[in-house]
XYZ file of C-alpha atoms in Angstrom:
91
model
C -0.682 85.192 71.508
C -3.933 85.156 69.613
C -4.352 83.703 66.151
C -5.088 87.127 64.711
C -1.770 88.418 66.046
C 0.025 85.596 64.247
C -1.877 86.319 61.046
C -0.622 89.911 61.142
C 2.974 88.642 60.912
C 2.393 86.922 57.555
C 2.623 89.296 54.604
C -0.279 89.230 52.168
C 0.275 86.899 49.244
C -0.592 89.182 46.379
C 1.781 88.017 43.663
C 2.547 90.086 40.613
C 0.720 88.825 37.550
C 2.990 86.851 35.237
C 2.157 87.156 31.538
C 0.400 83.988 30.411
C -0.030 82.730 33.977
C -2.768 84.669 35.701
C -5.870 83.811 37.620
C -6.002 81.023 40.175
C -2.671 79.492 39.108
C -0.762 82.653 39.932
C -2.541 83.068 43.260
C -1.979 79.444 44.316
C 1.679 79.693 43.294
C 2.087 82.843 45.403
C 0.513 81.208 48.436
C 2.652 78.107 47.888
C 5.856 80.148 47.945
C 4.844 81.881 51.171
C 3.988 78.509 52.709
C 7.430 77.253 51.670
C 9.004 80.183 53.506
C 6.917 79.460 56.601
C 7.884 75.780 56.448
C 11.529 76.806 56.231
C 11.159 79.025 59.270
C 9.487 76.167 61.116
C 12.258 73.752 60.145
C 14.993 76.139 61.217
C 13.175 76.817 64.491
C 12.754 73.106 65.148
C 16.479 72.656 64.530
C 17.274 75.334 67.097
C 14.928 73.602 69.554
C 16.556 70.211 68.934
C 19.980 71.785 69.439
C 18.855 73.286 72.738
C 17.558 69.983 74.122
C 20.139 67.677 72.490
C 22.308 65.281 74.432
C 25.653 67.063 74.424
C 27.732 63.952 75.167
C 30.197 62.522 72.656
C 27.765 59.985 71.197
C 24.641 62.110 71.225
C 24.202 62.365 67.433
C 24.755 66.102 67.300
C 24.396 66.514 63.517
C 20.606 66.172 63.372
C 19.733 69.703 64.606
C 22.034 71.181 61.980
C 20.288 69.128 59.286
C 16.957 70.652 60.338
C 18.392 74.164 60.452
C 20.145 73.746 57.104
C 17.010 72.408 55.449
C 14.976 75.300 56.826
C 17.450 77.900 55.649
C 17.642 76.216 52.227
C 13.834 76.333 51.901
C 13.797 80.022 52.856
C 16.521 80.846 50.320
C 14.826 78.817 47.579
C 11.426 80.436 48.065
C 12.919 83.908 48.444
C 14.917 83.579 45.242
C 11.882 82.228 43.349
C 9.771 85.171 44.541
C 12.500 87.587 43.464
C 12.912 85.939 40.047
C 9.162 85.856 39.383
C 8.743 89.491 40.407
C 11.625 90.386 38.088
C 10.011 88.536 35.181
C 6.613 90.077 35.783
C 7.846 93.496 36.742
C-alpha cells in the first residue's frame, strides 16, 4: 500500500474556528487531536497484535494486551469527545 493511499484514509484536519482561538493555535490543536486518534488506533492495534502472539499458558502475563487495547480505546474516546465538544462550542 502506497503512502498516498494511507494519506487518503486520514480525514483533513480543518477545525472549526473557536472564538478567541484562531490562527495557528486552532490549526495545531486540530492536528493534535487527529494525531491523538491515530495514536489510539495504533495502541489498540498493537494490543490486538500482542494478544495474537501472546503466550497463552497460565503464567504468560495475559493482561498486557488488554492494557494496550484499553489505552488505545481511551485515547480515541478522549479525542473524539474533545472534537465533538469543540465543534459544539464553535458551531
